Amino acid sequence: MRNPVEGWSKPQLAEFLAFVSSFTEEKSAMRGGVERAAEVLDAEVGALVRGGSVEASIGFASAEVPEEKLLAVASGGGYAVEVLGLGTCVAAAAALDDGQNGQLIVARCGDDAFSQEALDLLRGMAGVLALVLKMLRALEGERSLRERSGHEIGERRKAEQQLAHQTIHDVLTGLPNRTLLRDRVEHALERSKRDASTVGILFVDLDDFKAINESLGSPVGDRLLVQVAGRLGETLRSSDTKARFGGQTLSCWGGDEFVVLCENLNSEQNAIRVAERIAAALAPPFLLESSELRITASIGIAVTSAGQSTRDELIHDADTAMHRAKERGRDRYEFFDADLRARVVGRLNLERELGQAIGCDDLRLVYQPIVSLADGGVVGVEALVRWQHPERGLLAPAEFIPLAEESQLIVDLGTWVLEEACRQSARWQQPDPDRPSLRVSVNLSARQLTDALPEIVGNALRRTGVHPTRLWLELTETLLMETAQSATDILAALRALGVRIALDDFGTGYSSLNYLQRFPLDILKLDRSFISRLGSEPSAFMIVAATIDLGRALGMSVVAEGVETPEQLQCLRDLDCHFAQGFHFARPQRPEAIPDLVSGRLPSQDPNQPPP
C-alpha cells in the first residue's frame, strides 16, 4: 500500500524511520539519513544542505564538488553536476520542510533522470528525516530545560535553606539568634511542666566591648565576637558539661550579648557552675591584630521549675540580673531573686507614675542663680526639675532621671522642662519689661539630641515669646562624644535660632580641643570637682586657670559650678572667671524667689561673708 502523501510504502517508511531514529544526535541523524537515501535510491553520492551550507555529506566532499554547485541544486537551479571520478551525474533534491530550508540531495552516475517513484521516495525520506530532526531538537530542548529547571530548583531550594537558616541564626557567629532561642525556651518550659524539671537562662554581656570597637574598629570587634562564640560553644559542648548540667543552647542575643539555655538543671548551683565555666573560658587572652585582648563578662542567671515562669519573664529576669552584675562592678554573675524582683516591680511602678506625672502638676522646676563675678549680679538661672511624688515626697533628679533615660520618658520630660522654663522666663519679664534679661539654662539628654530638637526649641520660644538669646542649652561632654556625627548639624541649627550652647561638666569627659573647635559652643561650665579642690590643691588652681584661659581664647564664657566657700570664690575672681554658681550664692530656689535675688543682688562680694 502506497503512502498517499509521501509516495512510498509503509514498510519503506518504517524502515527509514527506524534507521534514522537509531541515531541519538542531530548531526549523526543527518549523515545517516543522507547515507540511507543514497543507498535506497542506488545513488553514488548524497548531501544535506540547510541554511545556506552543506551540513552533511557522504560523497560530494570527497569528489570535490564545489559547494556553490550543491547550493544551486538545492535552490532548483540545476539537476546535473560534474563529480570528479564519476563524470556527469544526475541530481535530485527534496525539501526537508523542517523550518530551516533544508534540502536532501542525491546524485547518480549517468544521464538517466530519477523516476517519479524514486522522487516520491526521496521526498518521503526527506520528510521523515525532517521529522526525526525536529524530534531530536525537541528532545534536546526538553532535556536542556529539565537540566536547567533542575538546576534552578536546586539553587532555589539552596537559597530557601540559606534564608531559613539566616532567619533563625546570627549571621556573624552562626549561633541561634533570639528568634530560635525563644522557640527553644518555649519548648523547654513545656517539657519542664511535664517532668517537673528546672530550666535556667544565663544572660552573658561582654564588659567594655564598646571601647574595643571604638578603639580598634568594628572589624576587630567582629572577629573578637566570633572567637568568643567559639570558646563558649566549645565549653558548653564538652562531654563533662553535658553530663553534669543537661542540654544547653548557646545563642547570640545581639551585639555583644549571648544567652545560654540550660535544661534539666538539678539545682541553682549547677547554673552557677555553668556561669563559672563561661568566665573561665573567657579568661585566657584573645589574639587579635597581633596583640592580646582580655575580656570579661557580666552574667545574669534566672531559673524556674515546672514552667512557673513564661518564656519572656525568664529571659527578662536573667537580663535584669545581668544589669545588676554590671552595677556591682562587672566580671561577675548575679542571680535573679525575690529582692531583685521587688526592685524591678518597684521600678516599673515608678516608671508608670513618672509617665503620669509628666502630664499632671506633680513636676516642678527650681532655679539656681548664675552670678556674674564682675559685679555679683544674678545674670541667669539653671532650671532643675523636681518630682513631688504623692507618697514618697519631693524626689531629687538622681531618683528618677536615670529611670527616665532608660524608659525613654526623658524626651517627654525634657520637652516639659524646656517649655516650663521658657514660660517662667516670660513671666519674670512681664511685670518689668525694662528689667535686665535673665538667662535660663536647660539641661538636655542624649535622647533629645535628634533632628527634631531645633523645631521643638523654636516652637517653645515662639509660644512663650522668649528671646532666643535668653535660653542656654546645656550638654555634657560625654553626650557630644556619643553623638558627634549628628550633633554638629543639630547644634548649628540651634545656634541659627539664636540659642546659646553650653558644655556642662567640662573636664570630666574627653576634654578634647578638637571637639571644642568642632562644635558651635558658647559657654564652658567647669565641673565642681575642680572647684572643690581650689585653695587646697595647687594642681586644681592650675587646671582651673588653664580652662579659663582656654575659654577666653576660644571666645567662650566660663561658668564655675559648685562654688561653696569664700576661698573658692576669691580664687575664681583672681583668675578673672566670668560666672559662677553654687551653694555659696544660693541653693535652688522656687521661681517666685528669683526676682528678689535679681533686684537685691547676692551678698557674695565679700569673700569672708558666709553663704546664705
XYZ file of C-alpha atoms in Angstrom:
612
model
C 0.000 0.000 0.000
C 1.355 3.393 -1.077
C 1.508 6.357 1.233
C -0.751 8.947 -0.440
C 1.355 11.858 0.774
C 4.932 10.719 0.520
C 4.532 8.264 -2.320
C 6.273 5.343 -0.691
C 5.171 2.229 1.115
C 4.646 1.875 4.837
C 7.407 -0.754 5.087
C 9.789 1.684 3.432
C 8.621 4.445 5.773
C 9.029 2.256 8.830
C 12.440 1.048 7.682
C 13.783 4.538 7.054
C 12.260 5.941 10.240
C 13.746 3.113 12.287
C 17.120 3.609 10.608
C 17.250 7.357 11.159
C 15.792 7.162 14.658
C 18.618 4.859 15.693
C 20.875 7.918 15.752
C 20.677 9.858 19.012
C 22.265 13.109 17.870
C 21.124 15.510 15.168
C 24.405 15.524 13.269
C 24.512 11.725 13.246
C 20.889 11.567 12.128
C 21.594 13.939 9.228
C 24.559 11.918 7.985
C 22.721 8.627 8.498
C 19.701 9.929 6.567
C 21.863 11.063 3.622
C 23.651 7.708 3.552
C 20.414 5.721 3.701
C 18.746 7.825 0.977
C 21.684 7.287 -1.417
C 21.645 3.586 -0.693
C 17.889 3.143 -1.249
C 17.953 5.194 -4.460
C 21.077 3.434 -5.737
C 22.894 6.805 -5.850
C 26.621 7.370 -5.805
C 26.774 10.484 -3.619
C 24.479 12.379 -1.270
C 24.390 15.524 0.855
C 22.144 17.601 3.099
C 22.055 21.355 2.540
C 20.450 23.538 5.219
C 20.592 27.225 5.969
C 22.838 28.007 3.008
C 25.591 25.497 3.797
C 26.356 21.793 3.435
C 25.908 20.217 6.858
C 26.244 16.508 5.986
C 27.827 14.684 3.026
C 28.853 11.102 2.167
C 30.399 11.606 -1.276
C 30.326 15.108 -2.617
C 33.083 16.358 -0.410
C 35.487 13.585 -1.400
C 34.505 14.056 -5.025
C 35.319 17.749 -4.669
C 32.067 19.137 -5.958
C 32.024 22.913 -5.342
C 29.649 23.831 -2.536
C 28.059 26.573 -4.599
C 27.007 23.920 -7.164
C 25.238 21.951 -4.450
C 23.544 25.149 -3.213
C 22.365 25.779 -6.801
C 20.873 22.270 -6.994
C 19.205 22.788 -3.609
C 17.591 26.001 -4.817
C 16.299 24.316 -8.005
C 18.892 25.901 -10.290
C 20.387 22.684 -11.723
C 19.974 18.914 -11.929
C 23.318 17.873 -13.373
C 26.640 18.045 -11.608
C 30.165 17.108 -12.586
C 31.639 14.805 -9.993
C 35.345 14.144 -10.088
C 35.935 10.461 -10.879
C 32.291 9.892 -11.844
C 31.726 12.418 -14.538
C 28.300 13.854 -15.165
C 25.739 12.884 -12.550
C 22.004 13.469 -12.358
C 20.977 15.146 -9.106
C 17.656 15.282 -7.382
C 16.651 17.382 -4.345
C 13.795 17.160 -1.885
C 12.860 19.728 0.746
C 13.125 18.663 4.398
C 10.394 21.071 5.453
C 11.990 21.400 8.894
C 11.656 25.160 9.119
C 15.307 25.749 8.205
C 15.152 25.478 4.348
C 16.826 22.086 4.363
C 17.305 20.061 1.159
C 18.214 16.382 0.823
C 20.297 15.892 -2.404
C 21.329 12.630 -4.097
C 23.126 12.069 -7.425
C 23.971 9.018 -9.536
C 26.233 8.427 -12.493
C 24.765 8.732 -15.982
C 22.166 10.897 -17.614
C 19.012 8.919 -16.769
C 16.660 11.029 -14.724
C 15.178 9.730 -11.468
C 11.805 8.076 -11.915
C 8.733 9.613 -10.347
C 8.639 6.752 -7.866
C 12.254 7.457 -6.899
C 11.472 11.160 -6.483
C 8.444 10.336 -4.341
C 10.627 8.050 -2.271
C 13.254 10.820 -1.930
C 10.612 13.318 -0.795
C 9.257 10.783 1.667
C 12.737 10.202 3.039
C 13.292 13.960 3.339
C 10.002 14.302 5.202
C 10.838 11.534 7.629
C 14.356 12.868 8.142
C 12.943 16.331 8.854
C 10.522 14.808 11.362
C 13.324 12.934 13.111
C 15.482 16.058 13.286
C 12.592 18.031 14.790
C 12.050 15.287 17.345
C 15.728 15.272 18.253
C 15.785 19.061 18.677
C 12.632 18.903 20.774
C 14.098 16.141 22.933
C 17.361 18.060 23.309
C 15.450 21.208 24.259
C 13.365 19.247 26.737
C 16.453 17.647 28.241
C 18.177 21.036 28.491
C 15.054 22.506 30.039
C 14.891 19.674 32.549
C 18.526 20.164 33.446
C 18.083 23.934 33.712
C 14.887 23.553 35.700
C 16.521 21.003 37.959
C 19.466 23.361 38.478
C 17.164 26.300 39.142
C 15.054 24.245 41.544
C 18.217 23.134 43.332
C 19.512 26.698 43.544
C 16.128 27.924 44.771
C 15.970 25.223 47.425
C 19.518 26.068 48.461
C 18.623 29.768 48.690
C 15.483 28.951 50.667
C 17.512 26.808 53.051
C 20.072 29.586 53.464
C 17.341 32.142 54.044
C 15.628 29.894 56.566
C 18.961 29.371 58.343
C 19.736 33.100 58.401
C 16.283 33.864 59.750
C 16.976 31.923 62.928
C 20.786 32.216 63.159
C 23.169 35.086 63.740
C 24.976 35.997 60.520
C 28.314 36.756 62.190
C 28.705 33.869 64.645
C 26.363 31.292 63.113
C 24.760 30.757 66.516
C 20.988 30.553 67.020
C 19.547 34.046 67.263
C 16.919 35.344 69.648
C 14.076 34.046 67.457
C 15.310 30.445 67.610
C 16.231 30.791 71.287
C 12.739 31.963 72.218
C 11.312 28.926 70.440
C 13.657 26.547 72.268
C 12.945 28.190 75.625
C 9.221 27.773 74.945
C 9.665 24.059 74.290
C 11.970 23.649 77.295
C 9.351 25.190 79.580
C 6.678 22.883 78.177
C 8.893 19.870 78.905
C 9.629 21.176 82.408
C 5.875 21.210 83.132
C 5.636 17.531 82.204
C 8.641 16.266 84.141
C 8.864 18.959 86.870
C 12.432 19.829 85.816
C 14.308 23.111 86.209
C 15.134 25.449 83.309
C 17.782 28.158 83.554
C 18.765 31.176 81.466
C 22.216 32.777 81.640
C 22.393 36.240 80.085
C 26.036 36.999 79.189
C 27.149 40.549 78.333
C 30.791 41.307 77.480
C 32.288 44.074 79.610
C 33.661 47.217 77.890
C 33.151 45.758 74.411
C 32.142 49.187 73.119
C 35.577 50.558 73.999
C 37.225 47.784 71.953
C 35.001 48.572 68.975
C 35.734 52.284 69.191
C 39.489 51.954 69.710
C 40.307 49.050 67.358
C 37.410 49.238 64.910
C 34.323 47.132 64.306
C 36.124 44.516 62.124
C 38.341 43.636 65.097
C 35.270 43.656 67.334
C 33.523 41.245 64.974
C 36.465 38.849 64.993
C 36.515 39.003 68.787
C 32.815 38.077 68.915
C 33.442 35.099 66.626
C 36.263 33.884 68.879
C 34.154 34.387 72.000
C 31.307 32.411 70.426
C 33.755 29.634 69.562
C 35.107 29.389 73.096
C 31.686 29.429 74.702
C 30.402 26.824 72.267
C 33.373 24.531 72.912
C 32.905 24.884 76.674
C 29.203 24.049 76.550
C 29.694 21.166 74.105
C 32.204 19.378 76.330
C 31.044 15.929 77.434
C 31.590 16.785 81.093
C 29.382 19.859 80.868
C 26.593 17.958 79.128
C 26.758 15.070 81.581
C 26.564 17.278 84.645
C 24.315 20.118 83.509
C 21.979 18.650 80.871
C 21.087 20.043 77.448
C 22.166 23.570 76.569
C 21.649 26.038 73.773
C 24.113 28.884 73.182
C 22.628 31.783 71.256
C 23.658 35.243 70.129
C 21.112 37.678 71.543
C 22.560 40.588 69.596
C 25.750 42.640 69.565
C 27.990 41.521 72.422
C 25.239 39.665 74.296
C 24.948 35.877 74.460
C 22.211 33.793 76.102
C 22.581 30.220 77.316
C 19.529 27.992 77.826
C 20.121 25.188 80.338
C 17.635 22.324 80.672
C 17.272 19.610 83.314
C 19.182 21.529 85.961
C 19.208 19.664 89.249
C 19.740 22.817 91.275
C 20.557 26.514 91.078
C 24.111 25.568 91.999
C 24.507 23.866 88.626
C 23.567 27.121 86.871
C 26.282 28.844 88.892
C 28.798 26.229 87.744
C 27.875 26.939 84.121
C 28.471 30.658 84.760
C 31.847 29.852 86.298
C 32.779 27.731 83.266
C 31.844 30.634 80.971
C 34.011 33.037 82.984
C 36.904 30.547 82.905
C 36.560 30.126 79.138
C 36.864 33.894 78.634
C 39.831 34.294 80.988
C 42.690 33.441 78.560
C 43.607 36.384 76.289
C 42.306 36.586 72.734
C 44.883 37.121 69.969
C 43.714 39.827 67.566
C 45.742 42.072 65.275
C 48.973 40.596 66.683
C 48.023 41.779 70.161
C 46.390 40.157 73.152
C 42.969 41.281 74.336
C 41.422 40.289 77.621
C 37.671 40.340 78.041
C 35.345 39.651 80.945
C 31.594 39.235 81.134
C 28.721 40.164 83.404
C 26.309 37.234 83.739
C 22.725 37.240 84.932
C 21.094 33.959 85.979
C 17.391 33.153 86.243
C 15.854 29.717 86.856
C 12.339 28.357 87.001
C 10.842 24.981 87.889
C 7.899 23.192 86.326
C 7.229 26.077 83.948
C 6.349 28.578 86.697
C 7.674 31.467 84.559
C 6.811 32.330 80.991
C 9.442 32.464 78.287
C 9.677 36.268 78.211
C 9.642 36.533 82.013
C 12.548 34.097 82.343
C 14.676 35.888 79.726
C 13.829 39.311 81.172
C 14.725 38.149 84.685
C 18.148 36.961 83.513
C 18.680 40.263 81.687
C 17.785 42.181 84.853
C 20.223 40.113 86.899
C 22.929 40.796 84.301
C 22.412 44.560 84.702
C 22.766 44.189 88.464
C 26.089 42.407 87.842
C 27.134 45.432 85.771
C 26.110 47.807 88.539
C 28.073 45.835 91.138
C 31.386 46.008 89.345
C 31.201 43.705 86.288
C 33.154 40.473 85.733
C 30.718 38.603 87.981
C 27.414 36.761 87.980
C 24.209 37.642 89.805
C 21.048 35.646 90.490
C 17.581 36.981 89.941
C 15.916 36.635 93.333
C 12.935 37.909 95.295
C 14.687 41.148 96.312
C 15.601 41.911 92.739
C 12.069 41.104 91.616
C 10.737 43.569 94.180
C 13.150 46.197 92.854
C 12.027 45.549 89.284
C 8.348 45.772 90.228
C 9.026 48.977 92.143
C 10.943 50.409 89.214
C 8.125 49.558 86.802
C 5.605 51.217 89.116
C 7.813 54.294 89.427
C 8.169 54.434 85.655
C 4.406 54.302 85.243
C 3.914 57.015 87.867
C 6.544 59.222 86.235
C 4.749 58.972 82.913
C 1.554 60.101 84.634
C 3.375 62.905 86.488
C 4.644 64.487 83.267
C 1.070 65.169 82.217
C -0.044 66.383 85.664
C 1.132 69.002 88.159
C 3.477 66.723 90.090
C 6.637 68.041 88.394
C 8.103 71.429 89.220
C 11.181 73.454 88.427
C 13.528 75.165 90.840
C 16.203 77.578 89.715
C 19.795 78.035 90.878
C 21.216 81.515 90.224
C 24.223 82.058 87.953
C 26.236 85.059 89.183
C 28.488 87.489 87.358
C 31.793 87.621 89.231
C 32.443 91.111 87.896
C 29.663 92.775 89.926
C 27.934 89.976 91.882
C 24.673 90.346 89.974
C 22.437 87.459 89.016
C 22.604 87.105 85.223
C 20.851 83.787 84.823
C 19.450 80.646 86.402
C 19.757 76.936 85.781
C 16.418 75.112 85.674
C 16.393 71.933 87.784
C 13.452 69.530 87.844
C 11.891 68.037 90.987
C 9.105 65.461 91.349
C 6.533 65.878 94.069
C 5.635 62.228 94.474
C 2.242 61.695 96.164
C 3.627 59.070 98.565
C 7.424 59.469 98.640
C 7.525 63.245 98.838
C 9.873 65.539 96.908
C 12.266 63.468 94.777
C 15.625 64.772 93.578
C 16.628 64.260 89.902
C 19.002 61.413 90.796
C 15.996 59.353 91.924
C 14.087 59.486 88.633
C 16.221 60.954 85.783
C 18.130 57.649 85.216
C 14.773 55.861 85.075
C 13.507 58.407 82.548
C 16.645 57.900 80.453
C 16.203 54.126 80.349
C 12.470 54.203 79.633
C 12.695 56.975 77.008
C 10.361 59.139 79.116
C 13.282 61.580 79.140
C 12.165 63.005 75.789
C 8.727 63.977 77.117
C 10.231 65.094 80.416
C 12.878 67.194 78.671
C 10.280 68.856 76.449
C 8.179 69.700 79.505
C 11.199 71.222 81.289
C 12.071 73.303 78.202
C 8.509 74.609 77.788
C 8.068 75.367 81.511
C 11.452 77.120 81.789
C 10.612 79.334 78.813
C 7.151 80.119 80.231
C 8.699 81.072 83.578
C 11.270 83.266 81.865
C 8.428 85.131 80.137
C 6.601 85.544 83.477
C 9.675 87.094 85.101
C 9.927 89.609 82.284
C 6.246 90.651 82.171
C 5.994 92.829 85.368
C 9.043 94.878 84.391
C 9.968 94.831 80.685
C 12.952 97.082 81.437
C 14.425 94.537 83.857
C 17.770 93.135 82.610
C 17.258 89.926 80.656
C 17.575 86.851 82.807
C 19.117 83.896 81.012
C 17.590 80.457 81.655
C 19.765 77.363 81.292
C 18.130 73.986 80.487
C 19.884 70.615 80.516
C 19.485 68.277 77.551
C 19.598 64.485 77.418
C 21.285 62.451 74.697
C 17.883 61.128 73.601
C 16.730 64.701 72.955
C 19.616 65.435 70.611
C 17.790 64.496 67.409
C 16.974 66.295 64.175
C 13.611 67.279 65.689
C 15.218 69.270 68.545
C 15.639 72.625 66.685
C 11.947 72.597 65.764
C 10.928 71.736 69.345
C 13.065 74.577 70.732
C 11.834 77.019 68.096
C 8.204 76.194 68.878
C 8.793 76.708 72.621
C 10.371 80.114 72.009
C 7.545 81.230 69.716
C 4.777 80.070 72.046
C 6.282 81.800 75.096
C 7.708 84.874 73.395
C 11.148 84.411 74.980
C 14.037 85.890 73.031
C 16.406 83.083 71.872
C 19.475 84.716 73.443
C 17.901 84.287 76.880
C 17.922 80.478 76.504
C 21.013 78.396 77.253
C 21.002 74.696 76.407
C 23.450 72.555 78.391
C 25.027 69.355 77.082
C 27.698 67.159 78.652
C 30.996 66.216 77.018
C 30.042 62.540 77.024
C 26.766 63.316 75.272
C 28.566 65.209 72.497
C 31.126 62.453 72.003
C 28.463 59.757 71.752
C 26.500 61.750 69.160
C 29.423 63.542 67.494
C 28.433 62.625 63.958
C 24.963 64.152 64.154
C 25.500 66.700 66.945
C 27.355 69.262 64.815
C 24.454 69.907 62.436
C 21.880 69.914 65.246
C 23.851 72.410 67.330
C 24.409 74.585 64.283
C 20.642 74.662 63.697
C 20.070 75.655 67.343
C 22.662 78.395 67.056
C 20.875 79.631 63.940
C 17.797 80.180 66.144
C 19.890 82.449 68.384
C 20.098 79.967 71.294
C 23.356 79.730 73.269
C 25.052 76.323 73.758
C 26.843 75.430 76.988
C 29.184 72.478 77.577
C 28.392 71.156 81.061
C 30.714 69.287 83.463
C 33.755 70.314 81.417
C 36.858 68.375 82.428
C 35.145 65.132 83.404
C 34.804 63.672 79.909
C 37.012 63.702 76.828
C 38.063 67.389 77.072
C 39.391 67.290 73.512
C 40.478 70.617 71.994
C 39.477 69.217 68.635
C 35.890 68.847 69.826
C 35.863 72.323 71.360
C 36.752 73.729 67.953
C 34.426 71.411 66.075
C 31.190 72.156 67.930
C 29.496 75.577 67.962
C 29.801 76.263 71.720
C 29.326 79.499 73.661
C 29.854 78.578 77.325
C 32.127 76.199 79.242
C 30.808 75.070 82.622
C 33.769 73.935 84.706
C 32.898 70.857 86.776
C 32.515 71.206 90.547
C 35.159 68.516 91.165
C 37.863 71.029 90.194
C 36.275 73.930 92.112
C 36.052 71.875 95.316
C 39.849 71.495 95.379
C 40.626 75.187 94.895
C 42.648 76.540 97.819
C 43.778 73.096 98.908
C 45.455 71.605 95.819
C 47.826 73.702 93.659
C 47.153 71.465 90.654
C 43.448 72.316 90.812
C 44.271 76.014 90.657
C 46.447 75.404 87.583
C 43.707 73.390 85.835
C 41.017 75.990 86.529
C 43.325 78.793 85.378
C 44.160 76.944 82.151
C 40.482 76.249 81.468
C 39.513 79.889 81.931
C 42.328 80.980 79.609
C 41.242 78.317 77.079
C 37.636 79.505 77.149
C 38.694 83.108 76.713
C 40.985 82.175 73.793
C 38.103 80.356 72.083
C 35.712 83.244 72.654
C 33.645 81.342 75.242
C 32.325 82.406 78.629
C 33.304 80.215 81.579
C 30.928 79.278 84.419
C 32.372 77.689 87.563
C 29.974 75.191 89.158
C 29.761 74.133 92.798
C 31.202 77.240 94.474
C 30.673 76.724 98.201
C 33.329 78.708 100.088
C 34.650 82.282 100.093
C 38.127 80.954 99.306
C 36.890 79.302 96.128
C 35.106 82.468 95.120
C 38.215 84.592 95.670
C 40.353 82.237 93.582
C 37.867 82.480 90.735
C 37.846 86.265 90.922
C 41.634 86.309 90.919
C 41.564 84.201 87.782
C 39.048 86.573 86.175
C 36.386 83.871 85.709
C 33.194 85.179 84.110
C 30.380 83.473 86.038
C 29.788 81.080 88.915
C 27.012 79.196 90.686
C 26.802 77.144 93.860
C 25.541 76.997 97.429
C 27.807 79.906 98.374
C 25.419 82.150 96.451
C 22.109 80.339 96.771
C 20.551 76.923 96.742
C 17.992 76.147 94.021
C 15.035 78.471 94.543
C 11.343 78.435 93.757
C 10.538 80.682 90.798
C 8.842 83.361 92.948
C 12.102 83.958 94.885
C 14.238 84.704 91.828
C 13.084 88.321 91.188
C 14.125 89.344 94.702
C 17.548 87.800 94.222
C 17.973 89.563 90.890
C 16.954 93.003 92.171
C 18.741 92.762 95.519
C 21.991 91.228 94.244
C 23.581 88.398 96.130
C 25.703 89.131 99.202
C 28.745 87.335 97.888
C 31.055 90.251 97.051
C 32.691 89.976 100.483
C 34.613 86.676 100.394
C 34.609 86.487 104.194
C 30.829 86.577 104.453
C 29.292 83.098 104.951
C 26.962 81.719 102.297
C 23.208 82.324 102.709
